[in-house]
Short mmCIF file of C-alpha atoms in Angstrom, two decimals:
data_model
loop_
_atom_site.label_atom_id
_atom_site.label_comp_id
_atom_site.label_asym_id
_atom_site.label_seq_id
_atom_site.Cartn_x
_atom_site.Cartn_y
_atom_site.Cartn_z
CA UNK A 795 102.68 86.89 164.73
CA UNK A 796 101.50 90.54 165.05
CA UNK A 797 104.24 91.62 163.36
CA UNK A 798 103.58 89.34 160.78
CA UNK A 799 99.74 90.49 160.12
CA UNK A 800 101.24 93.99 160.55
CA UNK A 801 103.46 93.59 157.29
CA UNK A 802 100.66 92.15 155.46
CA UNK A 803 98.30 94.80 155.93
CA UNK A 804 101.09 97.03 154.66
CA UNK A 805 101.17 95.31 151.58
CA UNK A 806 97.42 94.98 151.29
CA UNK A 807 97.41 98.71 151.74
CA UNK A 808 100.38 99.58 148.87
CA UNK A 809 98.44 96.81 146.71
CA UNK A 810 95.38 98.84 146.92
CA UNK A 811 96.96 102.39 146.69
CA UNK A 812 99.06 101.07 143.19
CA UNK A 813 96.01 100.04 142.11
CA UNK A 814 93.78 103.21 142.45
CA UNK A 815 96.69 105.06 141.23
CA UNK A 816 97.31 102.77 137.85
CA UNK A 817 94.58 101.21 136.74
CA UNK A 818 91.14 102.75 139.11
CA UNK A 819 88.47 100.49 137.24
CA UNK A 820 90.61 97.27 137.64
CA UNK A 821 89.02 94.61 140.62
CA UNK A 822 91.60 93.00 143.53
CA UNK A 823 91.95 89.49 143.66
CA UNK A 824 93.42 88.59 146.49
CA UNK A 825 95.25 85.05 146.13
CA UNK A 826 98.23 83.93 145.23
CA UNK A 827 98.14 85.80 141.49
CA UNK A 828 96.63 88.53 141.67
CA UNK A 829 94.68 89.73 138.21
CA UNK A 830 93.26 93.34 137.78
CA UNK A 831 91.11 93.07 134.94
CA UNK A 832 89.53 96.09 133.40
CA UNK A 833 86.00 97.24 132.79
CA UNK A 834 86.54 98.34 128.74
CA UNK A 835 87.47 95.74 126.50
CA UNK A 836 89.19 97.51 124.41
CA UNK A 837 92.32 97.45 127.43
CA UNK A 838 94.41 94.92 128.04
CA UNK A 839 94.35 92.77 131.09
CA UNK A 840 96.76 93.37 133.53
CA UNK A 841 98.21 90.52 135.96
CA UNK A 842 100.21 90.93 138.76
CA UNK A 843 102.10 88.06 139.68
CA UNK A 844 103.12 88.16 144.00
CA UNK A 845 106.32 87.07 144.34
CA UNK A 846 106.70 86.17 148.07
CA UNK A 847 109.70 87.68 149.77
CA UNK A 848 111.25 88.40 153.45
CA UNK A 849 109.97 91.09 154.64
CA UNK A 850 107.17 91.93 151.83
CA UNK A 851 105.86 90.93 148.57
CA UNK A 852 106.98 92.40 145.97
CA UNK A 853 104.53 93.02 142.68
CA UNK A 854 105.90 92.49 139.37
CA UNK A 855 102.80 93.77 136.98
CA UNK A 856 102.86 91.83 133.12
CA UNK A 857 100.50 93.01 129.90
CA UNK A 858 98.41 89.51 128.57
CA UNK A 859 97.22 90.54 125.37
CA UNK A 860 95.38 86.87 125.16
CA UNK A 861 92.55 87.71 127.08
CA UNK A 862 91.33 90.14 124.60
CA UNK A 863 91.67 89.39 120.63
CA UNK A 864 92.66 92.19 118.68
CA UNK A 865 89.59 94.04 116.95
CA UNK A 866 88.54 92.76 113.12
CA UNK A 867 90.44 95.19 110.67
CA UNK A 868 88.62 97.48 108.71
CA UNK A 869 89.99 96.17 105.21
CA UNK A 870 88.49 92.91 106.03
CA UNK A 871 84.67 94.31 106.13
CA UNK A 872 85.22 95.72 103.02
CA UNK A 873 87.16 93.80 100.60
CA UNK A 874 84.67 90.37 100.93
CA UNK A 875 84.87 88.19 97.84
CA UNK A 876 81.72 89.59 97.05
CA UNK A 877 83.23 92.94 96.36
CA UNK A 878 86.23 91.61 95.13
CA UNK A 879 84.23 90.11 92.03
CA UNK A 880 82.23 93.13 91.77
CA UNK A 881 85.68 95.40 92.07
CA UNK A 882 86.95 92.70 88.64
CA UNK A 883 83.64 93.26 86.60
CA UNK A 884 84.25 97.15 87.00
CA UNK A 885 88.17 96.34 86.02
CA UNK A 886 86.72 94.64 82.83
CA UNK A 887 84.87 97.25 81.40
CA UNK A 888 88.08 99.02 79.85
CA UNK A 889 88.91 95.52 78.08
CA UNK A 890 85.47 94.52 76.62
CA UNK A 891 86.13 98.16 75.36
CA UNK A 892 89.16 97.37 73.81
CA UNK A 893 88.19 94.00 72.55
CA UNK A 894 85.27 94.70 70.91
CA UNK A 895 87.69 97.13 68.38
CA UNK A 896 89.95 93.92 67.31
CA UNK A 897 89.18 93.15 64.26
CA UNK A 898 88.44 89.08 63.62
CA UNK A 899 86.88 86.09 64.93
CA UNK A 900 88.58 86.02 68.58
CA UNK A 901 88.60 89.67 69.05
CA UNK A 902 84.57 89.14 68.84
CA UNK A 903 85.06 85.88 71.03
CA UNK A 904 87.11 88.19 73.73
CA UNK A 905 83.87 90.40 74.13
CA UNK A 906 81.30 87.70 74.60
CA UNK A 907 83.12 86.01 77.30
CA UNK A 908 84.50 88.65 79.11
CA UNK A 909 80.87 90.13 78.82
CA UNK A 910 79.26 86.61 80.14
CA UNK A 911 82.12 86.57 82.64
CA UNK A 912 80.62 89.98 84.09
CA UNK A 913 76.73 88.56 83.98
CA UNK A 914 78.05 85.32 85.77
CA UNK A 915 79.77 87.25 88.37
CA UNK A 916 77.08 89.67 88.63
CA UNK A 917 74.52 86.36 89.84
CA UNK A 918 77.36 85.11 91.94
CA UNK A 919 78.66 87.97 94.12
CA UNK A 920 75.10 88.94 95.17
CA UNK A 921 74.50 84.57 95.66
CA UNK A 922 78.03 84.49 97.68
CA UNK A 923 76.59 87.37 99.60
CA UNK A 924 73.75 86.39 100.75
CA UNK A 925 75.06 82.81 101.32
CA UNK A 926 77.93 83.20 103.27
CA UNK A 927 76.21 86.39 104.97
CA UNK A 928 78.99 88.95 103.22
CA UNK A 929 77.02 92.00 102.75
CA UNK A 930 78.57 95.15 102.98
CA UNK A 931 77.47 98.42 102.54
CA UNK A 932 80.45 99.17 99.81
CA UNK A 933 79.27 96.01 98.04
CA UNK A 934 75.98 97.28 97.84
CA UNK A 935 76.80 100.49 96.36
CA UNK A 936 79.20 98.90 94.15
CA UNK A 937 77.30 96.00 92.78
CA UNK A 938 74.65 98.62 90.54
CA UNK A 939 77.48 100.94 89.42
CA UNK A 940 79.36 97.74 88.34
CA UNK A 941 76.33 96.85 86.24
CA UNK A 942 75.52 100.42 84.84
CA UNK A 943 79.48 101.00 83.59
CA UNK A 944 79.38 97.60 81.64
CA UNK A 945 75.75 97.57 80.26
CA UNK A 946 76.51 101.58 79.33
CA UNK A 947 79.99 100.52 77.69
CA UNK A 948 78.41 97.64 75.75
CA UNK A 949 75.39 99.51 74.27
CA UNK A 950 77.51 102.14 73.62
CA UNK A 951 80.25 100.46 71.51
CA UNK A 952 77.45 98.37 69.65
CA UNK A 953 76.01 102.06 68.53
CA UNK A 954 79.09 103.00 66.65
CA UNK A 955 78.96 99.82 64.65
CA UNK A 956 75.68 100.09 62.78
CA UNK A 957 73.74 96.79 62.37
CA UNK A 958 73.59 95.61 58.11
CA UNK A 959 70.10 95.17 57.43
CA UNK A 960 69.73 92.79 54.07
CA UNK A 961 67.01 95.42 52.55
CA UNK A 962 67.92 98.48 53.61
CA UNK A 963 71.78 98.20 54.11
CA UNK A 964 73.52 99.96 57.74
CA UNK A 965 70.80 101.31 60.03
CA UNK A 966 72.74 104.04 62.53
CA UNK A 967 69.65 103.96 64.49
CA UNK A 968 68.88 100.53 64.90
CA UNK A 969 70.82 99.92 68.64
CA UNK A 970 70.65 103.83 69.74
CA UNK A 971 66.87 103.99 70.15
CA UNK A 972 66.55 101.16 72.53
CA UNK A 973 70.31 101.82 73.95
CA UNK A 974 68.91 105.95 74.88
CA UNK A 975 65.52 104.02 76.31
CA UNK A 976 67.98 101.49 78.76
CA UNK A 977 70.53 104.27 79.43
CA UNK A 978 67.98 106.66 80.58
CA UNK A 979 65.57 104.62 82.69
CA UNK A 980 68.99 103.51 84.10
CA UNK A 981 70.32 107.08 85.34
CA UNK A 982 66.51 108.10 86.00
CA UNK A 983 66.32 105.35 88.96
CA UNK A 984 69.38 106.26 89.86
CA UNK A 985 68.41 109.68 90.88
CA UNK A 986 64.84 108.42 92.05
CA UNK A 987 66.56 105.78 94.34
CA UNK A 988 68.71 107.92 95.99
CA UNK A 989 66.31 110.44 96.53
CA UNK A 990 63.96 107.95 97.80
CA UNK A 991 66.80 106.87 100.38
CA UNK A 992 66.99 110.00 101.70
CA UNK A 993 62.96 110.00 102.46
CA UNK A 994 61.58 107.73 104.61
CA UNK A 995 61.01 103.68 104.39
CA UNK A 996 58.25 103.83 102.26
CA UNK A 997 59.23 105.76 99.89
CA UNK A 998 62.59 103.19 99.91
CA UNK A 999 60.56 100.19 99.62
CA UNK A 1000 58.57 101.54 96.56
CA UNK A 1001 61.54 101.67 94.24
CA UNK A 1002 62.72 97.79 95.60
CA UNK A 1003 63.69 95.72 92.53
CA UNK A 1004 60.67 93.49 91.40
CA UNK A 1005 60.01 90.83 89.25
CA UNK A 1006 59.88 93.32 85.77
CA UNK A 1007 63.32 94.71 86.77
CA UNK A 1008 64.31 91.14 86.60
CA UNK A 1009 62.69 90.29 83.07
CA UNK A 1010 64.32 93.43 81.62
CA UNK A 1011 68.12 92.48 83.38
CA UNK A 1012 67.25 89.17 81.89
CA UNK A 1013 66.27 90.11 78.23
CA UNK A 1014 69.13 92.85 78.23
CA UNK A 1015 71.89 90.49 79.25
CA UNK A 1016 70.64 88.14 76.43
CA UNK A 1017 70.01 90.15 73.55
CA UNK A 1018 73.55 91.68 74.32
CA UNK A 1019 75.48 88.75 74.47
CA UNK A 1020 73.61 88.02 70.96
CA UNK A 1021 74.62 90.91 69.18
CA UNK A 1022 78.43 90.99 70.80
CA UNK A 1023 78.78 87.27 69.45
CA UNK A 1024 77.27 87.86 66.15
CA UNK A 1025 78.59 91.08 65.19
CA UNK A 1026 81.01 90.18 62.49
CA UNK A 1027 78.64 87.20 61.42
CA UNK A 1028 76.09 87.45 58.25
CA UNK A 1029 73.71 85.56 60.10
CA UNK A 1030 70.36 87.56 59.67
CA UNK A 1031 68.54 85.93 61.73
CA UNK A 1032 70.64 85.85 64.77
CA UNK A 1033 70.95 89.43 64.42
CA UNK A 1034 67.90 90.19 64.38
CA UNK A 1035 66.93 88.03 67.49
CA UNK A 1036 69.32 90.00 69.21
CA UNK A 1037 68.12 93.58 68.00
CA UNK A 1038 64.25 92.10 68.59
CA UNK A 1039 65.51 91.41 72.28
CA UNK A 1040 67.03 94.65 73.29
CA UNK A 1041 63.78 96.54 72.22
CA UNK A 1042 62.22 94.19 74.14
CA UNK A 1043 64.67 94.77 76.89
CA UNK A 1044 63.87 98.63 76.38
CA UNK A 1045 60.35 98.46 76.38
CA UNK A 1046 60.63 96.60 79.69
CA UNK A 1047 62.64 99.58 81.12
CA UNK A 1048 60.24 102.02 80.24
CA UNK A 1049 57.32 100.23 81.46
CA UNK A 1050 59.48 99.42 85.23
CA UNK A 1051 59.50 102.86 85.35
CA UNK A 1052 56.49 103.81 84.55
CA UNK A 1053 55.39 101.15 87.41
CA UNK A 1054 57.87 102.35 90.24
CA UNK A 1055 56.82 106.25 89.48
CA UNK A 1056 53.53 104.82 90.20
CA UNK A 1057 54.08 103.65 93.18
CA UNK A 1058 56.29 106.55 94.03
CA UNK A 1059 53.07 108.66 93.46
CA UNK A 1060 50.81 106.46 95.61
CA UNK A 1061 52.84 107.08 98.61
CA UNK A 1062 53.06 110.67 98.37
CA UNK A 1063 49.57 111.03 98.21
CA UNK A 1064 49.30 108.95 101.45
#
């Protein structure tokens, strides 16, 4: 018998000398399986299982990757569906570019729908988003450029195909004066947002989107989808609805930023 304990105090003693020398954070469990389990998770657990044999136990160490699920890939975080539809609306700028060149009645149809397509998916990504909690921080620098690219591309386009006006014939200027107003208050708060982000909170929280950033999104997305769908038409009065929108659109812009200078002003004088 004291032979016995003598042999297994050996083996207690090897145990805890393999141990120290493999693995010195893992913990000694001292039963028939012996698991040394380690302090990081990001290692994997390592269990010994004691195989009993004359004169000794012998220690045959295995690698259990179960214990510990393998960490969330990167690609995951970023490509959400949220960013996926944001990633298609930028994708579809080029073809409501090329569209809007075809000459006839579905080249015209092409532009409206892949241009209400973009406004759908514009609601819906931010809706998923918030919904399904997929919010990244790509999405959310995505999700204005997206915008910006096909709001630019539309105006743009729409300015090199002057508007006939009944009385006094094809008006150049017609579409550029609001689409310089929208395009400029656009790459204004561009600047003033990113500047503000680099500030402090306040500052941040001045230039948050309110309710007259909505109104002018709103207007703008209508009175373009009116003047894409009505641009080979002689329809007077649908064109003009769509021309009396986008000043309307532009006059909202202006005023927006008048309001978040404003407030931009206010807290610097704090």
């Amino acid at each position: 018998m004291l032979r016995s304990s003598l042999a297994s105090l050996i083996v207690d003693l090897n145990l805890r000398r393999t141990l120290r020398l493999s693995s010195p954070a893992a913990h000694l469990s001292r039963s028939s399986g012996c698991v040394f389990a380690p302090r990081h998770s990001s290692q994997k657990a390592i269990t010994f299982r004691v195989q009993r044999c004359r004169p000794h136990h012998r220690v045959t160490p295995s690698f259990s990757s179960s214990s510990y699920p393998p960490p969330p890939s990167s690609s995951s975080k970023v490509l959400t569906l949220p960013t996926v539809l944001t990633l298609c609306r930028v994708a579809a700028v080029p073809l409501l570019v090329a569209t809007f060149y075809v000459d006839g009645w579905w080249g015209a149809t092409a532009t409206t729908s892949i241009f209400v397509a973009a406004a759908v998916t514009d609601w819906l990504d931010g809706y998923l988003a918030r919904k399904m909690k997929l919010g990244s921080a790509f999405g959310a620098f995505l999700d204005p450029v997206a915008d910006k690219l096909m709001v630019a591309a539309t105006l743009i386009s729409l300015c090199t195909k002057p508007i006939d006006v009944a009385v006094l014939g094809p008006v150049p200027w017609l579409l550029t004066v609001p689409s310089i107003a929208i395009i400029g208050r656009e790459i204004t708060m561009s600047a003033v947002r990113e500047w503000a982000a680099s500030q402090n909170g306040k500052l941040l929280e001045a230039v948050a989107v309110n309710n007259l950033g909505k109104w002018k999104t709103a207007t703008q997305m209508t009175a373009l989808t009116i003047l894409l769908a009505s641009r080979d038409l002689s329809v007077g009065w649908l064109v003009a609805s769509g021309a009396g929108l986008l000043y309307v659109s532009a006059g909202l812009s202006v005023w927006s930023l008048l309001v978040y200078m404003r407030m931009i002003w206010k807290v610097l004088l704090k």
